[in-house]
Amino acid sequence: MKMQAEVIREGELEKRSDSLFQLWKKKLVVLTKDSLSLFPDGHKRAKGKELGFGSILKVDCVERTGKYIYFTIVTKDRKEIDFRCPDQSCWNASITMALIDFQNKRAIQAYHWMINQIECLGLKWDRVPMKESKEESWKQLGFLQARCGC
């Protein structure tokens, strides 16, 4: 049984459909610290679609008109999902802040994992030769791990 995540915010958003006519459809949205869940027709009883923050790259293209705020969620596989909400509801800000918090926690976890791996090798952090790019640094750490069998 899956544990229920703490709800940060719940309410209504409109999502642009993928159909030819691109109609706006109302969705019940539940924002947690790990995901954004969309339920059709405003009912949690129906099967919803969960967008985990691990699969979301960014919130983009925020545009304000007189009545609505339009924004796009871009996934890591470059899929774009368009939303709109009433001007004063600031759903885009709530989603953006939750996504940033999630990404920051992931970065801290990765940092601690890397420090633990370096300590496992018996090295001092300031003596590990880091490369210019983050990807090259991770490759270097993998090479060091392979040498010690961690």
mmCIF file with all atom_site columns, C-alpha atoms in Angstrom:
data_model
loop_
_atom_site.group_PDB
_atom_site.id
_atom_site.type_symbol
_atom_site.label_atom_id
_atom_site.label_alt_id
_atom_site.label_comp_id
_atom_site.label_asym_id
_atom_site.label_entity_id
_atom_site.label_seq_id
_atom_site.pdbx_PDB_ins_code
_atom_site.Cartn_x
_atom_site.Cartn_y
_atom_site.Cartn_z
_atom_site.occupancy
_atom_site.B_iso_or_equiv
_atom_site.pdbx_formal_charge
_atom_site.auth_seq_id
_atom_site.auth_comp_id
_atom_site.auth_asym_id
_atom_site.auth_atom_id
_atom_site.pdbx_PDB_model_num
ATOM 1   C CA . MET A 1 1   ? 0.000   0.000  0.000   1.00 0.00 ? 1   MET A CA 1
ATOM 2   C CA . LYS A 1 2   ? 1.389   3.383  -1.028  1.00 0.00 ? 2   LYS A CA 1
ATOM 3   C CA . MET A 1 3   ? 1.732   5.985  1.716   1.00 0.00 ? 3   MET A CA 1
ATOM 4   C CA . GLN A 1 4   ? -0.186  9.201  1.280   1.00 0.00 ? 4   GLN A CA 1
ATOM 5   C CA . ALA A 1 5   ? 2.114   12.197 0.800   1.00 0.00 ? 5   ALA A CA 1
ATOM 6   C CA . GLU A 1 6   ? 1.456   15.433 2.638   1.00 0.00 ? 6   GLU A CA 1
ATOM 7   C CA . VAL A 1 7   ? -0.652  17.741 0.470   1.00 0.00 ? 7   VAL A CA 1
ATOM 8   C CA . ILE A 1 8   ? 0.872   21.184 -0.069  1.00 0.00 ? 8   ILE A CA 1
ATOM 9   C CA . ARG A 1 9   ? -2.013  22.499 -2.123  1.00 0.00 ? 9   ARG A CA 1
ATOM 10  C CA . GLU A 1 10  ? -5.190  21.205 -3.741  1.00 0.00 ? 10  GLU A CA 1
ATOM 11  C CA . GLY A 1 11  ? -7.466  22.924 -6.198  1.00 0.00 ? 11  GLY A CA 1
ATOM 12  C CA . GLU A 1 12  ? -8.473  23.385 -9.796  1.00 0.00 ? 12  GLU A CA 1
ATOM 13  C CA . LEU A 1 13  ? -6.311  24.002 -12.850 1.00 0.00 ? 13  LEU A CA 1
ATOM 14  C CA . GLU A 1 14  ? -7.097  23.909 -16.530 1.00 0.00 ? 14  GLU A CA 1
ATOM 15  C CA . LYS A 1 15  ? -4.953  21.718 -18.773 1.00 0.00 ? 15  LYS A CA 1
ATOM 16  C CA . ARG A 1 16  ? -4.765  22.092 -22.539 1.00 0.00 ? 16  ARG A CA 1
ATOM 17  C CA . SER A 1 17  ? -5.718  18.824 -24.218 1.00 0.00 ? 17  SER A CA 1
ATOM 18  C CA . ASP A 1 18  ? -3.445  17.103 -26.697 1.00 0.00 ? 18  ASP A CA 1
ATOM 19  C CA . SER A 1 19  ? -6.290  16.759 -29.178 1.00 0.00 ? 19  SER A CA 1
ATOM 20  C CA . LEU A 1 20  ? -6.528  18.564 -32.489 1.00 0.00 ? 20  LEU A CA 1
ATOM 21  C CA . PHE A 1 21  ? -8.744  21.316 -31.029 1.00 0.00 ? 21  PHE A CA 1
ATOM 22  C CA . GLN A 1 22  ? -6.580  21.832 -27.921 1.00 0.00 ? 22  GLN A CA 1
ATOM 23  C CA . LEU A 1 23  ? -9.478  22.497 -25.581 1.00 0.00 ? 23  LEU A CA 1
ATOM 24  C CA . TRP A 1 24  ? -8.940  23.564 -21.972 1.00 0.00 ? 24  TRP A CA 1
ATOM 25  C CA . LYS A 1 25  ? -10.159 20.921 -19.518 1.00 0.00 ? 25  LYS A CA 1
ATOM 26  C CA . LYS A 1 26  ? -10.595 21.448 -15.787 1.00 0.00 ? 26  LYS A CA 1
ATOM 27  C CA . LYS A 1 27  ? -8.595  19.144 -13.545 1.00 0.00 ? 27  LYS A CA 1
ATOM 28  C CA . LEU A 1 28  ? -8.486  18.661 -9.808  1.00 0.00 ? 28  LEU A CA 1
ATOM 29  C CA . VAL A 1 29  ? -4.820  19.076 -8.920  1.00 0.00 ? 29  VAL A CA 1
ATOM 30  C CA . VAL A 1 30  ? -3.050  17.816 -5.804  1.00 0.00 ? 30  VAL A CA 1
ATOM 31  C CA . LEU A 1 31  ? 0.445   19.182 -5.173  1.00 0.00 ? 31  LEU A CA 1
ATOM 32  C CA . THR A 1 32  ? 2.734   17.308 -2.770  1.00 0.00 ? 32  THR A CA 1
ATOM 33  C CA . LYS A 1 33  ? 6.449   17.623 -2.029  1.00 0.00 ? 33  LYS A CA 1
ATOM 34  C CA . ASP A 1 34  ? 7.176   14.887 -4.613  1.00 0.00 ? 34  ASP A CA 1
ATOM 35  C CA . SER A 1 35  ? 4.570   15.238 -7.342  1.00 0.00 ? 35  SER A CA 1
ATOM 36  C CA . LEU A 1 36  ? 1.672   16.925 -9.062  1.00 0.00 ? 36  LEU A CA 1
ATOM 37  C CA . SER A 1 37  ? -1.389  14.685 -9.493  1.00 0.00 ? 37  SER A CA 1
ATOM 38  C CA . LEU A 1 38  ? -4.135  15.480 -12.010 1.00 0.00 ? 38  LEU A CA 1
ATOM 39  C CA . PHE A 1 39  ? -7.636  14.060 -11.679 1.00 0.00 ? 39  PHE A CA 1
ATOM 40  C CA . PRO A 1 40  ? -10.257 14.332 -14.429 1.00 0.00 ? 40  PRO A CA 1
ATOM 41  C CA . ASP A 1 41  ? -13.599 15.986 -13.784 1.00 0.00 ? 41  ASP A CA 1
ATOM 42  C CA . GLY A 1 42  ? -12.549 17.240 -10.360 1.00 0.00 ? 42  GLY A CA 1
ATOM 43  C CA . HIS A 1 43  ? -12.888 13.854 -8.628  1.00 0.00 ? 43  HIS A CA 1
ATOM 44  C CA . LYS A 1 44  ? -10.136 12.136 -6.673  1.00 0.00 ? 44  LYS A CA 1
ATOM 45  C CA . ARG A 1 45  ? -12.071 8.901  -7.006  1.00 0.00 ? 45  ARG A CA 1
ATOM 46  C CA . ALA A 1 46  ? -11.175 8.703  -10.684 1.00 0.00 ? 46  ALA A CA 1
ATOM 47  C CA . LYS A 1 47  ? -7.753  7.419  -11.691 1.00 0.00 ? 47  LYS A CA 1
ATOM 48  C CA . GLY A 1 48  ? -5.398  10.364 -11.832 1.00 0.00 ? 48  GLY A CA 1
ATOM 49  C CA . LYS A 1 49  ? -2.155  11.031 -13.633 1.00 0.00 ? 49  LYS A CA 1
ATOM 50  C CA . GLU A 1 50  ? 0.871   11.668 -11.431 1.00 0.00 ? 50  GLU A CA 1
ATOM 51  C CA . LEU A 1 51  ? 3.729   13.860 -12.617 1.00 0.00 ? 51  LEU A CA 1
ATOM 52  C CA . GLY A 1 52  ? 6.599   13.024 -10.292 1.00 0.00 ? 52  GLY A CA 1
ATOM 53  C CA . PHE A 1 53  ? 9.060   15.882 -9.776  1.00 0.00 ? 53  PHE A CA 1
ATOM 54  C CA . GLY A 1 54  ? 11.851  13.478 -10.715 1.00 0.00 ? 54  GLY A CA 1
ATOM 55  C CA . SER A 1 55  ? 10.462  13.558 -14.261 1.00 0.00 ? 55  SER A CA 1
ATOM 56  C CA . ILE A 1 56  ? 9.918   17.336 -14.432 1.00 0.00 ? 56  ILE A CA 1
ATOM 57  C CA . LEU A 1 57  ? 12.653  19.577 -15.776 1.00 0.00 ? 57  LEU A CA 1
ATOM 58  C CA . LYS A 1 58  ? 11.102  23.007 -15.201 1.00 0.00 ? 58  LYS A CA 1
ATOM 59  C CA . VAL A 1 59  ? 8.077   25.286 -15.156 1.00 0.00 ? 59  VAL A CA 1
ATOM 60  C CA . ASP A 1 60  ? 8.365   27.529 -18.187 1.00 0.00 ? 60  ASP A CA 1
ATOM 61  C CA . CYS A 1 61  ? 6.663   30.122 -20.368 1.00 0.00 ? 61  CYS A CA 1
ATOM 62  C CA . VAL A 1 62  ? 4.753   31.946 -17.656 1.00 0.00 ? 62  VAL A CA 1
ATOM 63  C CA . GLU A 1 63  ? 2.461   34.526 -19.222 1.00 0.00 ? 63  GLU A CA 1
ATOM 64  C CA . ARG A 1 64  ? -0.148  36.659 -17.527 1.00 0.00 ? 64  ARG A CA 1
ATOM 65  C CA . THR A 1 65  ? -3.234  37.947 -19.319 1.00 0.00 ? 65  THR A CA 1
ATOM 66  C CA . GLY A 1 66  ? -6.073  39.887 -17.761 1.00 0.00 ? 66  GLY A CA 1
ATOM 67  C CA . LYS A 1 67  ? -7.877  36.791 -16.539 1.00 0.00 ? 67  LYS A CA 1
ATOM 68  C CA . TYR A 1 68  ? -5.380  33.901 -16.523 1.00 0.00 ? 68  TYR A CA 1
ATOM 69  C CA . ILE A 1 69  ? -1.797  32.911 -15.890 1.00 0.00 ? 69  ILE A CA 1
ATOM 70  C CA . TYR A 1 70  ? -0.562  30.474 -18.561 1.00 0.00 ? 70  TYR A CA 1
ATOM 71  C CA . PHE A 1 71  ? 2.409   28.212 -17.894 1.00 0.00 ? 71  PHE A CA 1
ATOM 72  C CA . THR A 1 72  ? 4.076   25.100 -19.254 1.00 0.00 ? 72  THR A CA 1
ATOM 73  C CA . ILE A 1 73  ? 5.563   22.169 -17.387 1.00 0.00 ? 73  ILE A CA 1
ATOM 74  C CA . VAL A 1 74  ? 8.488   20.694 -19.309 1.00 0.00 ? 74  VAL A CA 1
ATOM 75  C CA . THR A 1 75  ? 9.352   17.067 -18.569 1.00 0.00 ? 75  THR A CA 1
ATOM 76  C CA . LYS A 1 76  ? 12.832  15.565 -18.799 1.00 0.00 ? 76  LYS A CA 1
ATOM 77  C CA . ASP A 1 77  ? 11.845  13.866 -22.054 1.00 0.00 ? 77  ASP A CA 1
ATOM 78  C CA . ARG A 1 78  ? 11.000  17.373 -23.396 1.00 0.00 ? 78  ARG A CA 1
ATOM 79  C CA . LYS A 1 79  ? 7.240   16.894 -23.370 1.00 0.00 ? 79  LYS A CA 1
ATOM 80  C CA . GLU A 1 80  ? 5.384   20.161 -22.763 1.00 0.00 ? 80  GLU A CA 1
ATOM 81  C CA . ILE A 1 81  ? 2.146   20.262 -20.780 1.00 0.00 ? 81  ILE A CA 1
ATOM 82  C CA . ASP A 1 82  ? 0.222   23.551 -20.882 1.00 0.00 ? 82  ASP A CA 1
ATOM 83  C CA . PHE A 1 83  ? -1.844  24.847 -17.983 1.00 0.00 ? 83  PHE A CA 1
ATOM 84  C CA . ARG A 1 84  ? -3.763  27.952 -17.053 1.00 0.00 ? 84  ARG A CA 1
ATOM 85  C CA . CYS A 1 85  ? -5.167  29.193 -13.779 1.00 0.00 ? 85  CYS A CA 1
ATOM 86  C CA . PRO A 1 86  ? -7.046  32.278 -12.592 1.00 0.00 ? 86  PRO A CA 1
ATOM 87  C CA . ASP A 1 87  ? -4.725  35.272 -12.287 1.00 0.00 ? 87  ASP A CA 1
ATOM 88  C CA . GLN A 1 88  ? -4.747  35.478 -8.488  1.00 0.00 ? 88  GLN A CA 1
ATOM 89  C CA . SER A 1 89  ? -4.365  31.748 -7.754  1.00 0.00 ? 89  SER A CA 1
ATOM 90  C CA . CYS A 1 90  ? -0.570  31.630 -8.434  1.00 0.00 ? 90  CYS A CA 1
ATOM 91  C CA . TRP A 1 91  ? -0.513  27.876 -9.069  1.00 0.00 ? 91  TRP A CA 1
ATOM 92  C CA . ASN A 1 92  ? 2.582   28.335 -11.214 1.00 0.00 ? 92  ASN A CA 1
ATOM 93  C CA . ALA A 1 93  ? 4.470   29.776 -8.234  1.00 0.00 ? 93  ALA A CA 1
ATOM 94  C CA . SER A 1 94  ? 3.339   26.951 -5.920  1.00 0.00 ? 94  SER A CA 1
ATOM 95  C CA . ILE A 1 95  ? 4.445   24.282 -8.394  1.00 0.00 ? 95  ILE A CA 1
ATOM 96  C CA . THR A 1 96  ? 7.742   26.058 -9.100  1.00 0.00 ? 96  THR A CA 1
ATOM 97  C CA . MET A 1 97  ? 8.590   26.379 -5.398  1.00 0.00 ? 97  MET A CA 1
ATOM 98  C CA . ALA A 1 98  ? 7.753   22.707 -4.716  1.00 0.00 ? 98  ALA A CA 1
ATOM 99  C CA . LEU A 1 99  ? 9.870   21.651 -7.716  1.00 0.00 ? 99  LEU A CA 1
ATOM 100 C CA . ILE A 1 100 ? 12.835  23.776 -6.560  1.00 0.00 ? 100 ILE A CA 1
ATOM 101 C CA . ASP A 1 101 ? 12.568  22.317 -3.056  1.00 0.00 ? 101 ASP A CA 1
ATOM 102 C CA . PHE A 1 102 ? 12.519  18.784 -4.504  1.00 0.00 ? 102 PHE A CA 1
ATOM 103 C CA . GLN A 1 103 ? 15.522  19.482 -6.756  1.00 0.00 ? 103 GLN A CA 1
ATOM 104 C CA . ASN A 1 104 ? 17.485  21.053 -3.891  1.00 0.00 ? 104 ASN A CA 1
ATOM 105 C CA . LYS A 1 105 ? 16.871  18.017 -1.673  1.00 0.00 ? 105 LYS A CA 1
ATOM 106 C CA . ARG A 1 106 ? 18.008  15.711 -4.482  1.00 0.00 ? 106 ARG A CA 1
ATOM 107 C CA . ALA A 1 107 ? 21.181  17.770 -4.991  1.00 0.00 ? 107 ALA A CA 1
ATOM 108 C CA . ILE A 1 108 ? 21.990  17.625 -1.265  1.00 0.00 ? 108 ILE A CA 1
ATOM 109 C CA . GLN A 1 109 ? 21.437  13.852 -1.241  1.00 0.00 ? 109 GLN A CA 1
ATOM 110 C CA . ALA A 1 110 ? 23.749  13.450 -4.257  1.00 0.00 ? 110 ALA A CA 1
ATOM 111 C CA . TYR A 1 111 ? 26.379  15.640 -2.579  1.00 0.00 ? 111 TYR A CA 1
ATOM 112 C CA . HIS A 1 112 ? 26.284  13.568 0.620   1.00 0.00 ? 112 HIS A CA 1
ATOM 113 C CA . TRP A 1 113 ? 26.448  10.351 -1.385  1.00 0.00 ? 113 TRP A CA 1
ATOM 114 C CA . MET A 1 114 ? 29.519  11.629 -3.227  1.00 0.00 ? 114 MET A CA 1
ATOM 115 C CA . ILE A 1 115 ? 31.218  12.669 0.041   1.00 0.00 ? 115 ILE A CA 1
ATOM 116 C CA . ASN A 1 116 ? 30.495  9.215  1.516   1.00 0.00 ? 116 ASN A CA 1
ATOM 117 C CA . GLN A 1 117 ? 31.984  7.538  -1.540  1.00 0.00 ? 117 GLN A CA 1
ATOM 118 C CA . ILE A 1 118 ? 35.123  9.673  -1.323  1.00 0.00 ? 118 ILE A CA 1
ATOM 119 C CA . GLU A 1 119 ? 35.469  8.873  2.387   1.00 0.00 ? 119 GLU A CA 1
ATOM 120 C CA . CYS A 1 120 ? 34.948  5.185  1.588   1.00 0.00 ? 120 CYS A CA 1
ATOM 121 C CA . LEU A 1 121 ? 37.997  5.437  -0.650  1.00 0.00 ? 121 LEU A CA 1
ATOM 122 C CA . GLY A 1 122 ? 39.975  6.877  2.256   1.00 0.00 ? 122 GLY A CA 1
ATOM 123 C CA . LEU A 1 123 ? 40.565  10.130 0.401   1.00 0.00 ? 123 LEU A CA 1
ATOM 124 C CA . LYS A 1 124 ? 40.294  13.700 1.577   1.00 0.00 ? 124 LYS A CA 1
ATOM 125 C CA . TRP A 1 125 ? 37.717  15.802 -0.244  1.00 0.00 ? 125 TRP A CA 1
ATOM 126 C CA . ASP A 1 126 ? 40.234  18.526 -1.105  1.00 0.00 ? 126 ASP A CA 1
ATOM 127 C CA . ARG A 1 127 ? 42.596  15.939 -2.635  1.00 0.00 ? 127 ARG A CA 1
ATOM 128 C CA . VAL A 1 128 ? 40.098  14.455 -5.107  1.00 0.00 ? 128 VAL A CA 1
ATOM 129 C CA . PRO A 1 129 ? 40.952  15.724 -8.593  1.00 0.00 ? 129 PRO A CA 1
ATOM 130 C CA . MET A 1 130 ? 37.721  17.299 -9.815  1.00 0.00 ? 130 MET A CA 1
ATOM 131 C CA . LYS A 1 131 ? 37.125  17.953 -13.477 1.00 0.00 ? 131 LYS A CA 1
ATOM 132 C CA . GLU A 1 132 ? 35.708  21.101 -15.079 1.00 0.00 ? 132 GLU A CA 1
ATOM 133 C CA . SER A 1 133 ? 32.288  19.637 -15.773 1.00 0.00 ? 133 SER A CA 1
ATOM 134 C CA . LYS A 1 134 ? 30.009  17.903 -13.313 1.00 0.00 ? 134 LYS A CA 1
ATOM 135 C CA . GLU A 1 135 ? 29.719  14.888 -15.629 1.00 0.00 ? 135 GLU A CA 1
ATOM 136 C CA . GLU A 1 136 ? 33.500  14.483 -15.781 1.00 0.00 ? 136 GLU A CA 1
ATOM 137 C CA . SER A 1 137 ? 33.715  14.731 -11.982 1.00 0.00 ? 137 SER A CA 1
ATOM 138 C CA . TRP A 1 138 ? 31.152  11.920 -11.585 1.00 0.00 ? 138 TRP A CA 1
ATOM 139 C CA . LYS A 1 139 ? 33.102  9.782  -14.083 1.00 0.00 ? 139 LYS A CA 1
ATOM 140 C CA . GLN A 1 140 ? 36.277  10.410 -12.072 1.00 0.00 ? 140 GLN A CA 1
ATOM 141 C CA . LEU A 1 141 ? 34.504  9.333  -8.881  1.00 0.00 ? 141 LEU A CA 1
ATOM 142 C CA . GLY A 1 142 ? 33.273  6.165  -10.647 1.00 0.00 ? 142 GLY A CA 1
ATOM 143 C CA . PHE A 1 143 ? 36.839  5.412  -11.712 1.00 0.00 ? 143 PHE A CA 1
ATOM 144 C CA . LEU A 1 144 ? 38.064  5.847  -8.114  1.00 0.00 ? 144 LEU A CA 1
ATOM 145 C CA . GLN A 1 145 ? 35.283  3.576  -6.824  1.00 0.00 ? 145 GLN A CA 1
ATOM 146 C CA . ALA A 1 146 ? 36.207  0.864  -9.313  1.00 0.00 ? 146 ALA A CA 1
ATOM 147 C CA . ARG A 1 147 ? 39.813  1.002  -8.091  1.00 0.00 ? 147 ARG A CA 1
ATOM 148 C CA . CYS A 1 148 ? 38.870  0.323  -4.477  1.00 0.00 ? 148 CYS A CA 1
ATOM 149 C CA . GLY A 1 149 ? 35.935  -2.037 -5.130  1.00 0.00 ? 149 GLY A CA 1
ATOM 150 C CA . CYS A 1 150 ? 33.312  0.082  -3.284  1.00 0.00 ? 150 CYS A CA 1
#
